[in-house]
Coordinates of C-alpha atoms and ligand atoms in Angstrom, one line a residue:
X119 CA -11.1 -23.0 18.2
X120 CA -7.5 -24.2 18.1
X121 CA -5.4 -23.3 15.1
X122 CA -2.7 -25.5 13.8
X123 CA 0.4 -23.5 12.8
X124 CA 3.4 -24.8 10.8
X125 CA 2.3 -25.3 7.2
X126 CA 6.0 -25.8 6.4
X127 CA 8.8 -28.3 6.7
X128 CA 10.2 -28.4 10.3
X129 CA 13.8 -27.4 10.1
X130 CA 16.2 -26.0 12.7
X131 CA 15.6 -22.6 11.1
X132 CA 12.6 -21.7 13.2
X133 CA 11.3 -18.5 14.7
X134 CA 8.5 -17.3 17.0
X135 CA 6.0 -14.5 17.1
X136 CA 6.8 -11.9 19.8
X137 CA 4.2 -10.1 21.8
X138 CA 5.5 -6.4 21.5
X139 CA 3.8 -5.4 24.7
X140 CA 6.1 -7.6 26.9
X141 CA 8.6 -9.1 24.4
X142 CA 7.4 -12.7 25.3
X143 CA 7.3 -15.5 22.8
X144 CA 3.8 -16.4 21.6
X145 CA 2.4 -19.9 21.0
X146 CA 3.4 -21.5 17.7
X147 CA 6.7 -22.3 16.0
X148 CA 7.3 -21.0 12.5
X149 CA 9.9 -22.0 10.0
X150 CA 11.9 -20.1 7.4
X151 CA 10.7 -21.4 4.0
X152 CA 13.5 -23.5 2.4
X153 CA 14.8 -23.0 -1.1
X154 CA 12.9 -26.2 -2.1
X155 CA 9.6 -24.9 -0.6
X156 CA 10.0 -21.6 -2.5
X157 CA 10.7 -23.4 -5.7
X158 CA 7.7 -25.6 -5.1
X159 CA 5.4 -22.7 -4.4
X160 CA 6.5 -20.9 -7.5
X161 CA 6.2 -24.0 -9.7
X162 CA 2.7 -24.6 -8.4
X163 CA 1.8 -21.0 -9.1
X164 CA 3.2 -21.2 -12.6
X165 CA 1.1 -24.3 -13.3
X166 CA -2.0 -22.8 -11.6
X167 CA -1.6 -19.7 -13.8
X168 CA -2.4 -21.6 -17.0
X169 CA -5.7 -22.7 -15.5
X170 CA -6.6 -19.7 -13.3
X171 CA -6.2 -17.0 -15.9
X172 CA -8.8 -18.8 -18.1
X173 CA -11.4 -18.8 -15.3
X174 CA -14.5 -16.8 -16.0
X175 CA -15.1 -13.5 -14.4
X176 CA -18.0 -15.0 -12.4
X177 CA -15.7 -17.8 -11.1
X178 CA -12.9 -15.3 -10.0
X179 CA -15.5 -12.9 -8.4
X180 CA -17.0 -15.9 -6.5
X181 CA -13.5 -16.9 -5.3
X182 CA -12.7 -13.4 -4.0
X183 CA -16.1 -13.3 -2.2
X184 CA -15.5 -16.7 -0.7
X185 CA -12.1 -15.6 0.6
X186 CA -13.9 -12.8 2.4
X187 CA -16.4 -15.2 3.9
X188 CA -13.7 -17.6 5.1
X189 CA -11.9 -14.7 6.8
X190 CA -15.1 -13.7 8.4
X191 CA -15.6 -17.3 9.5
X192 CA -12.4 -17.1 11.5
X193 CA -14.4 -15.0 14.0
X194 CA -12.8 -13.2 16.9
X195 CA -9.8 -15.7 17.1
X196 CA -8.3 -13.7 14.2
X197 CA -8.2 -10.2 15.7
X198 CA -7.3 -11.8 19.1
X199 CA -4.2 -13.5 17.7
X200 CA -3.3 -10.5 15.7
X201 CA -3.6 -8.2 18.7
X202 CA -1.1 -10.4 20.6
X203 CA 1.3 -10.3 17.7
X204 CA 1.1 -6.6 16.8
X205 CA -0.1 -4.8 19.9
X206 CA -2.8 -3.1 17.8
X207 CA -6.1 -2.6 19.6
X208 CA -8.8 -5.2 18.9
X209 CA -11.3 -2.6 17.7
X210 CA -8.8 -1.3 15.2
X211 CA -8.2 -4.8 14.0
X212 CA -11.9 -5.6 13.7
X213 CA -12.3 -2.5 11.5
X214 CA -9.3 -3.5 9.4
X215 CA -10.7 -6.9 8.9
X216 CA -13.9 -5.3 7.6
X217 CA -11.9 -3.2 5.2
X218 CA -10.0 -6.2 4.0
X219 CA -13.2 -8.1 3.2
X220 CA -14.6 -5.0 1.5
X221 CA -11.5 -4.7 -0.6
X222 CA -12.1 -8.3 -1.8
X223 CA -15.7 -7.3 -2.6
X224 CA -14.6 -4.2 -4.5
X225 CA -12.4 -6.3 -6.7
X226 CA -15.1 -9.0 -7.1
X227 CA -17.5 -6.3 -8.4
X228 CA -14.9 -4.8 -10.6
X229 CA -14.2 -8.2 -12.2
X230 CA -17.9 -9.0 -12.6
X231 CA -18.6 -5.6 -14.3
X232 CA -15.6 -6.5 -16.6
X233 CA -14.8 -3.1 -18.3
X234 CA -11.5 -2.9 -16.3
X235 CA -9.8 -4.9 -19.0
X236 CA -9.8 -1.7 -21.1
X237 CA -11.0 -3.2 -24.3
X238 CA -10.1 -1.1 -27.4
X239 CA -11.2 -2.0 -30.9
X240 CA -10.3 -0.4 -34.2
X241 CA -12.2 -2.2 -36.9
X242 CA -10.7 -2.9 -40.4
X243 CA -11.0 -0.6 -43.4
X244 CA -10.1 -2.9 -46.2
X245 CA -10.5 -0.3 -48.9
X246 CA -8.5 2.5 -47.2
X247 CA -6.0 4.2 -49.4
X248 CA -3.1 4.0 -49.9
X249 CA -3.0 0.9 -47.6
X250 CA -5.8 -1.2 -46.1
X251 CA -6.3 -0.7 -42.3
X252 CA -6.2 -4.0 -40.4
X253 CA -8.6 -5.0 -37.6
X254 CA -6.8 -4.4 -34.3
X255 CA -8.1 -5.1 -30.8
X256 CA -6.5 -4.6 -27.4
X257 CA -7.1 -5.6 -23.8
X258 CA -5.2 -6.2 -20.5
X259 CA -4.1 -9.7 -19.6
X260 CA -2.6 -11.0 -16.3
X261 CA 1.2 -11.2 -16.2
X262 CA 1.8 -14.3 -14.1
X263 CA 2.7 -15.3 -10.5
X264 CA 3.0 -12.3 -8.2
X265 CA 5.1 -12.1 -5.0
X266 CA 3.5 -10.1 -2.3
X267 CA 5.3 -8.8 0.9
X268 CA 3.0 -8.5 3.8
X269 CA 3.3 -5.2 5.8
X270 CA 3.8 -5.0 9.5
X271 CA 1.5 -2.0 10.0
X272 CA -1.6 -3.5 8.2
X273 CA -1.6 -7.1 9.3
X274 CA -4.9 -7.7 7.4
X275 CA -5.5 -4.9 4.8
X276 CA -1.9 -4.9 3.4
X277 CA -0.9 -8.5 4.2
X278 CA -1.9 -12.1 3.3
X279 CA -5.3 -11.3 1.8
X280 CA -4.8 -7.5 1.6
X281 CA -5.0 -5.2 -1.3
X282 CA -2.0 -6.5 -3.2
X283 CA -3.2 -10.1 -3.0
X284 CA -6.8 -9.1 -3.8
X285 CA -5.9 -7.0 -6.9
X286 CA -3.5 -9.7 -8.2
X287 CA -6.0 -12.5 -7.8
X288 CA -8.7 -10.3 -9.4
X289 CA -6.5 -9.7 -12.4
X290 CA -6.0 -13.5 -12.9
X291 CA -2.5 -13.8 -11.4
X292 CA -1.6 -16.5 -8.7
X293 CA -0.1 -15.0 -5.6
X294 CA 2.8 -16.1 -3.3
X295 CA 2.9 -14.1 0.0
X296 CA 6.1 -13.6 2.0
X297 CA 4.4 -13.2 5.4
X298 CA 5.8 -10.5 7.7
X299 CA 7.8 -12.0 10.5
X300 CA 5.9 -9.8 13.1
X301 CA 2.6 -11.6 12.6
X302 CA 3.2 -15.2 11.4
X303 CA 0.2 -16.7 13.3
X304 CA -2.1 -14.1 11.7
X305 CA -0.7 -14.8 8.3
X306 CA -1.2 -18.5 8.6
X307 CA -4.8 -18.2 9.8
X308 CA -5.6 -16.0 6.8
X309 CA -3.7 -18.3 4.4
X310 CA -5.7 -21.2 5.6
X311 CA -8.9 -19.2 5.0
X312 CA -7.7 -18.6 1.4
X313 CA -6.8 -22.3 1.0
X314 CA -10.4 -23.2 2.0
X315 CA -11.8 -20.8 -0.6
X316 CA -9.5 -22.4 -3.2
X317 CA -11.0 -25.8 -2.4
X318 CA -14.6 -24.6 -2.3
X319 CA -14.3 -22.7 -5.5
X320 CA -12.3 -25.4 -7.3
X321 CA -9.3 -23.2 -8.1
X322 CA -6.0 -24.8 -8.9
X323 CA -3.8 -25.6 -5.9
X324 CA -1.0 -23.1 -6.5
X325 CA -3.3 -20.1 -6.9
X326 CA -2.1 -19.0 -3.5
X327 CA 0.8 -19.9 -1.2
X328 CA 2.2 -18.4 2.0
X329 CA 5.9 -18.5 2.7
X330 CA 6.9 -17.7 6.2
X331 CA 10.3 -16.2 7.1
X332 CA 12.2 -13.9 9.3
X333 CA 15.2 -13.9 7.0
X334 CA 15.9 -11.7 4.1
X335 CA 16.9 -14.8 2.2
X336 CA 13.3 -16.0 1.8
X337 CA 12.2 -12.7 0.2
X338 CA 15.4 -12.4 -2.0
X339 CA 15.0 -15.9 -3.4
X340 CA 11.4 -15.4 -4.1
X341 CA 11.9 -12.1 -6.0
X342 CA 14.8 -13.6 -7.9
X343 CA 12.9 -16.7 -8.9
X344 CA 12.6 -16.7 -12.8
X345 CA 8.9 -17.6 -12.7
X346 CA 7.9 -14.6 -10.5
X347 CA 6.6 -11.9 -12.8
X348 CA 5.9 -8.9 -10.5
X349 CA 6.2 -7.9 -6.8
X350 CA 3.9 -5.9 -4.5
X351 CA 5.5 -4.5 -1.3
X352 CA 4.7 -2.1 1.6
X353 CA 7.4 -1.3 4.1
X354 CA 10.6 0.5 4.6
X355 CA 12.6 2.4 1.9
X356 CA 15.6 0.1 2.5
X357 CA 13.5 -3.1 2.1
X358 CA 11.5 -1.8 -1.0
X359 CA 14.6 -0.5 -2.7
X360 CA 16.5 -3.8 -2.0
X361 CA 13.7 -5.8 -3.6
X362 CA 13.6 -3.4 -6.6
X363 CA 17.3 -3.9 -7.1
X364 CA 17.0 -7.7 -6.9
X365 CA 14.2 -7.5 -9.5
X366 CA 16.2 -5.3 -11.8
X367 CA 19.4 -7.3 -11.6
X368 CA 17.6 -10.5 -12.8
X369 CA 18.3 -11.8 -16.3
X370 CA 14.6 -11.0 -16.9
X371 CA 13.9 -7.8 -14.9
X372 CA 10.3 -7.5 -13.5
X373 CA 8.2 -4.7 -12.1
X374 CA 8.3 -4.0 -8.4
X375 CA 5.4 -2.0 -6.9
X376 CA 7.0 -0.9 -3.6
X377 CA 5.2 1.6 -1.4
X378 CA 8.0 2.8 0.8
X379 CA 6.4 5.4 2.9
X380 CA 6.5 9.2 3.0
X381 CA 6.5 12.2 5.3
X382 CA 3.2 13.6 3.9
X383 CA 3.8 17.4 4.1
X384 CA 1.0 19.6 5.5
X385 CA 0.8 23.3 4.5
X386 CA -1.3 25.6 6.8
X387 CA -2.1 28.8 4.9
X388 CA -2.6 32.1 6.8
X389 CA -6.3 32.7 6.8
X390 CA -7.0 29.0 7.7
X391 CA -4.5 29.2 10.5
X392 CA -6.3 32.4 11.8
X393 CA -9.8 31.0 11.5
X394 CA -9.2 27.5 12.8
X395 CA -6.1 27.7 14.9
X396 CA -7.2 25.3 17.6
X397 CA -9.2 23.0 15.4
X398 CA -6.2 22.4 13.1
X399 CA -3.8 22.0 16.0
X400 CA -6.0 19.4 17.7
X401 CA -6.6 17.6 14.4
X402 CA -2.9 17.6 13.5
X403 CA -2.0 16.1 16.9
X404 CA -4.6 13.4 16.5
X405 CA -3.4 12.6 13.0
X406 CA 0.3 12.4 14.1
X407 CA -0.5 10.1 17.0
X408 CA -3.2 7.9 15.3
X409 CA -2.1 4.3 15.5
X410 CA 1.2 5.4 17.2
X411 CA 2.1 7.2 14.0
X412 CA 2.5 3.8 12.2
X413 CA 0.7 4.8 9.1
X414 CA 2.4 5.5 5.7
X415 CA 0.2 8.6 5.5
X416 CA 1.1 10.0 8.9
X417 CA 1.9 13.8 8.7
X418 CA 5.6 14.0 9.5
X419 CA 6.2 17.6 8.3
X420 CA 4.1 20.7 8.7
X421 CA 4.7 24.2 7.2
X422 CA 3.3 27.2 9.0
X423 CA 3.9 30.9 8.3
X424 CA 5.5 33.0 11.1
X425 CA 2.7 35.0 12.9
X426 CA 0.8 35.5 16.1
X427 CA -1.7 32.9 15.1
X428 CA 1.2 30.5 14.6
X429 CA 2.3 31.1 18.2
X430 CA -1.2 30.2 19.5
X431 CA -1.2 27.1 17.1
X432 CA 2.1 25.9 18.7
X433 CA 0.7 26.3 22.2
X434 CA -2.4 24.3 21.3
X435 CA -0.4 21.6 19.6
X436 CA 2.1 21.4 22.4
X437 CA -0.7 21.1 25.0
X438 CA -2.5 18.3 23.0
X439 CA 0.7 16.3 22.4
X440 CA 1.8 16.6 26.0
X441 CA -1.5 14.9 27.0
X442 CA -0.9 11.8 24.8
X443 CA 0.2 8.6 26.4
X444 CA 3.0 6.3 25.2
X445 CA 1.6 3.3 23.3
X446 CA 3.1 -0.1 22.2
X447 CA 4.7 -0.1 18.7
X448 CA 4.4 -3.0 16.3
X449 CA 7.8 -4.5 16.8
X450 CA 11.0 -4.0 18.9
X451 CA 12.8 -3.1 15.6
X452 CA 10.3 -0.4 14.7
X453 CA 10.5 1.0 18.2
X454 CA 14.3 1.0 18.0
X455 CA 14.3 2.8 14.6
X456 CA 11.9 5.4 15.9
X457 CA 14.0 6.2 19.0
X458 CA 17.2 6.3 16.9
X459 CA 15.7 8.8 14.5
X460 CA 14.3 10.9 17.4
X461 CA 17.8 11.1 18.9
X462 CA 19.2 12.1 15.5
X463 CA 16.6 14.9 15.1
X464 CA 17.4 16.1 18.6
X465 CA 21.1 16.4 17.6
X466 CA 20.4 18.7 14.7
X467 CA 21.2 22.3 15.6
X468 CA 18.4 24.8 15.8
X469 CA 15.8 22.1 16.1
X470 CA 13.6 22.7 19.1
X471 CA 11.7 19.8 20.8
X472 CA 8.3 21.5 21.1
X473 CA 6.5 18.8 23.0
X474 CA 6.5 15.1 24.0
X475 CA 3.9 12.7 25.2
X476 CA 3.7 10.9 28.6
X477 CA 6.0 8.0 29.1
X478 CA 4.3 4.7 30.0
X479 CA 5.7 1.3 31.0
X480 CA 5.7 -1.4 28.4
X481 CA 8.5 -3.0 26.4
X482 CA 8.0 -1.2 23.2
X483 CA 6.0 1.8 24.2
X484 CA 6.7 5.0 22.3
X485 CA 5.7 8.6 23.0
X486 CA 4.9 11.4 20.6
X487 CA 7.6 14.0 19.8
X488 CA 7.0 17.2 18.0
X489 CA 9.9 19.4 16.8
X490 CA 10.1 22.9 15.4
X491 CA 12.6 24.7 13.3
X492 CA 13.0 27.6 10.9
X493 CA 12.6 27.1 7.1
X494 CA 16.2 28.1 6.5
X495 CA 17.4 25.5 8.9
X496 CA 15.1 22.9 7.4
X497 CA 16.4 23.7 3.9
X498 CA 20.0 23.2 5.2
X499 CA 19.2 19.9 6.8
X500 CA 17.4 17.7 4.2
X501 CA 17.3 14.7 6.6
X502 CA 14.5 16.6 8.4
X503 CA 12.2 15.7 5.6
X504 CA 12.9 11.9 6.0
X505 CA 10.2 9.7 7.4
X506 CA 10.4 8.7 11.1
X507 CA 7.9 5.9 11.3
X508 CA 6.1 6.7 14.5
X509 CA 4.3 9.6 16.3
X510 CA 6.8 12.3 15.4
X511 CA 6.5 15.4 13.3
X512 CA 8.6 18.4 12.4
X513 CA 6.9 21.9 12.3
X514 CA 8.7 24.2 9.9
X515 CA 8.1 27.9 10.4
X516 CA 8.5 29.9 7.2
X517 CA 9.1 33.7 7.0
X518 CA 8.2 34.3 3.4
X519 CA 6.1 32.9 0.6
X520 CA 9.3 32.5 -1.5
X521 CA 10.9 30.3 1.1
X522 CA 7.8 28.2 1.4
X523 CA 7.7 27.6 -2.4
X524 CA 11.4 26.8 -2.4
X525 CA 10.7 24.1 0.3
X526 CA 7.8 22.8 -1.7
X527 CA 10.0 22.6 -4.9
X528 CA 12.7 20.8 -2.9
X529 CA 10.3 18.0 -1.7
X530 CA 11.0 14.5 -2.8
X531 CA 8.1 12.2 -3.8
X532 CA 5.5 11.6 -1.1
X533 CA 2.2 9.7 -0.9
X534 CA 0.2 12.8 0.1
X535 CA 0.3 16.6 0.5
X536 CA -2.2 18.5 2.5
X537 CA -3.2 22.1 2.3
X538 CA -5.3 23.9 4.9
X539 CA -6.6 27.0 3.3
X540 CA -9.7 29.2 2.9
X541 CA -10.9 29.9 -0.7
X542 CA -8.9 33.1 -0.5
X543 CA -5.7 31.3 0.7
X544 CA -6.1 28.8 -2.2
X545 CA -6.6 31.6 -4.7
X546 CA -3.5 33.4 -3.4
X547 CA -1.3 30.3 -3.7
X548 CA -1.7 28.8 -7.2
X549 CA 2.0 28.0 -7.4
X550 CA 1.9 25.9 -4.3
X551 CA -0.9 23.8 -5.6
X552 CA 0.8 23.4 -9.0
X553 CA 4.1 22.3 -7.4
X554 CA 2.5 19.8 -5.1
X555 CA 0.6 18.1 -8.0
X556 CA 4.1 17.0 -9.3
X557 CA 5.3 15.8 -5.9
X558 CA 2.6 13.4 -4.6
X559 CA -0.1 10.9 -5.4
X560 CA -2.9 12.6 -3.5
X561 CA -3.4 16.3 -2.7
X562 CA -5.8 16.9 0.2
X563 CA -7.6 20.2 1.0
X564 CA -8.7 20.9 4.6
X565 CA -8.4 17.4 5.9
X566 CA -5.7 15.2 7.4
X567 CA -3.8 12.6 5.3
X568 CA -4.3 9.6 7.6
X569 CA -7.2 7.5 6.4
X570 CA -7.2 6.2 2.9
X571 CA -10.6 5.6 1.3
X572 CA -10.7 2.3 -0.7
X573 CA -12.5 3.3 -3.9
X574 CA -12.1 3.6 -7.7
X575 CA -10.6 7.1 -7.7
X576 CA -8.0 6.6 -4.9
X577 CA -4.3 7.0 -5.6
X578 CA -2.1 5.6 -2.9
X579 CA 1.2 6.0 -4.6
X580 CA 3.5 8.8 -5.8
X581 CA 6.9 9.6 -7.3
X582 CA 10.1 8.0 -6.0
X583 CA 11.1 7.6 -3.2
X584 CA 7.5 7.2 -2.0
X585 CA 7.2 4.3 -4.4
X586 CA 9.2 2.5 -7.1
X587 CA 6.3 2.8 -9.6
X588 CA 4.9 6.4 -9.8
X589 CA 2.4 5.3 -12.4
X590 CA 0.5 3.0 -10.0
X591 CA -1.7 2.9 -6.9
X592 CA -1.7 0.2 -4.3
X593 CA -5.1 1.1 -2.9
X594 CA -8.4 1.2 -4.8
X595 CA -9.6 -0.6 -7.9
X596 CA -6.8 0.9 -10.0
X597 CA -4.4 -1.4 -8.1
X598 CA -5.4 -4.2 -10.5
X599 CA -3.5 -2.4 -13.3
X600 CA -0.2 -3.2 -11.7
X601 CA -0.4 -6.9 -12.5
X602 CA -1.5 -6.8 -16.2
X603 CA -0.1 -5.9 -19.5
X604 CA -1.7 -4.9 -22.8
X605 CA -1.8 -7.2 -25.7
X606 CA -3.3 -6.6 -29.1
X607 CA -4.7 -9.0 -31.6
X608 CA -4.5 -8.1 -35.3
X609 CA -6.9 -9.6 -37.8
X610 CA -7.9 -12.4 -35.4
X611 CA -10.9 -14.6 -36.2
X612 CA -13.8 -13.5 -34.0
X613 CA -14.2 -16.9 -32.4
X614 CA -10.6 -17.0 -31.3
X615 CA -10.7 -13.6 -29.5
X616 CA -11.2 -13.3 -25.8
X617 CA -14.9 -12.6 -25.0
X618 CA -14.2 -9.0 -24.1
X619 CA -13.1 -8.3 -27.7
X620 CA -15.7 -10.4 -29.6
X621 CA -18.0 -8.6 -32.0
X622 CA -21.1 -9.5 -30.1
X623 CA -19.7 -8.1 -26.8
X624 CA -21.1 -11.1 -24.8
X625 CA -20.0 -9.5 -21.5
X626 CA -21.8 -6.2 -22.3
X627 CA -18.7 -4.3 -21.1
X628 CA -17.8 -0.7 -22.0
X629 CA -15.3 -0.7 -24.9
X630 CA -13.6 2.0 -27.0
X631 CA -14.7 1.1 -30.5
X632 CA -13.3 3.2 -33.3
X633 CA -12.7 6.0 -30.7
X634 CA -16.1 6.0 -29.0
X635 CA -17.0 4.4 -25.7
X636 CA -19.9 2.0 -26.2
X637 CA -21.5 -1.2 -24.9
X638 CA -22.9 -2.0 -28.3
X639 CA -22.0 -5.0 -30.3
X640 CA -20.1 -4.6 -33.6
X641 CA -22.1 -5.5 -36.7
X642 CA -20.0 -8.0 -38.7
Ligands
NAP709 P1 10.7 -3.8 6.2 O1 12.0 -3.9 7.0 O2 10.8 -3.1 5.0 O3 10.3 -5.4 5.9 C1 9.1 -5.6 5.2 C2 9.2 -7.0 4.5 O4 10.2 -7.0 3.5 C3 9.6 -8.1 5.5 O5 9.0 -9.3 5.1 C4 11.1 -8.2 5.2 O6 11.6 -9.5 5.5 C5 11.2 -7.9 3.8 N1 12.5 -7.4 3.5 C6 13.0 -6.2 3.9 N2 14.3 -6.0 3.4 C7 14.5 -7.0 2.6 C8 15.7 -7.4 1.9 N3 16.8 -6.7 1.8 N4 15.6 -8.6 1.2 C9 14.5 -9.4 1.2 N5 13.4 -9.1 2.0 C10 13.4 -7.9 2.7 O7 9.5 -3.2 7.1 P2 9.1 -3.4 8.6 O8 9.7 -4.7 9.1 O9 7.7 -3.4 8.6 O10 9.6 -2.2 9.4 C11 10.9 -1.7 9.3 C12 10.8 -0.2 9.0 O11 10.1 0.1 7.9 C13 10.1 0.7 10.1 O12 10.9 1.0 11.2 C14 9.6 1.8 9.3 O13 10.6 2.8 9.2 C15 9.4 1.3 7.9 N6 8.0 1.0 7.5 C16 7.3 1.9 6.8 C17 6.0 1.7 6.5 C18 5.2 2.7 5.7 O14 4.1 2.4 5.3 N7 5.7 3.8 5.5 C19 5.3 0.5 6.9 C20 6.1 -0.4 7.6 C21 7.4 -0.1 7.9 P3 12.3 -10.0 6.9 O15 11.5 -9.3 7.9 O16 12.1 -11.4 6.9 O17 13.6 -9.5 6.8

């Protein structure tokens, strides 16, 4: 099947996708969206919002399912194009496509079930003394057009039809995606699949738009547009913080849900280190190098207590890393940033390069690099805890429990923290567990942080600087809560209330009625 690119006005401001494995231009010309196209997309989204937010839960669920079907109908042409644009292996992309379709299904089911609107009802007590109690009912409603920034490292699951888009559409908000410049062909294929779903399901035209661009201007104008009401983003700290600042300097500031990465500290406690020295070393090496380290949950920092077991652990880790081959990174820019940060780490005194992978040819191939340092040196060089997006990690050797706890207390916000420990280790380290709870969105015991389950209880978020919104998650059904706000209706006639709040509870959802969760109707 031949795909037509170029949904946009042809101007001189064009760009091409680059194959990161050889730096060659790929087929297809793409154009930076003009100011007029941005205005048009946002205006259409605004108009669509009035209609889309009134669609029934069955209609919205059917739309999300249809998007999944249309993505599936793209067949192998989708992962093939994406492979050329990102260098990611076809098998990984096939798996990510399945995850993306499953995310859409998760939100379709959430919407169909309906209780996510968090309906709360306090019925009136007209004869209460000294004043009558009014009838007050609350639920969550969508906030309006959402701008989504596609991520380079998840071209399906965090891009055009990824988790941000799925959760915003599920909540009743139209979406405008700023496609990532690294995979514009992939973005357009998926955008066309969404457009087909819009036509089939009879949704208003502006429910979804894709704006292409390799210029910061496109993203800036989109975020600053007065009709955009929220932003979803996954990428660098610099990018996320810039968008956050644009959003907050608007006459009407808006929320920005930026997931900006993290170093995901790992703590290996003494008994676990002794019992599973090799297993943890091999697992850690695999986790660091998975996907060339291009995961926001990649473990970039590991704390180990000084001991004979630690010396064996280093040998195992060294051996395993030295056997890994250099692999193509997503973009020349990401490769350049990775190398710059490796050089910077090498230049810090008392930081030892423990092991490196095997160099391979290829324009943007990167090898793994593992460093080691003492906890005092780590505490004196805070930049060692900064993310280096790629297969790199710093092992910090601690000589006392106090120093380890100080390092934990000094951590900034991260997406995850991992502890390897036996029941005894965990019992002996309650302070560590307690400190980490305040530092991250997900604490993991005896497993590696790479791999994020998409489910109701997942939190993929955390305190700043991991995100700009510590009270949110960008993965799992909780992601829908980012694009809604609570509204309450006081003394409303029953027939004017949304179905979720009506006395008869026609949707049979769970509601908090006078303090008790129930699916029952309210006797009027
Ligand atoms: P990025 O530079 O943050 O860009 C992501 C998106 O945001 C792109 O569409 C980009 O637009 C836009 N953007 C960035 N800065 C902007 C600004 N000031 N104004 C308006 N739009 C802006 O991420 P990337 O290109 O994927 O990779 C760059 C670095 O980000 C990597 O080297 C890595 O360090 C980090 N990263 C981290 C994660 C993670 O999950 N932790 C994921 C991906 C990347 P343009 O491209 O058009 O400028």
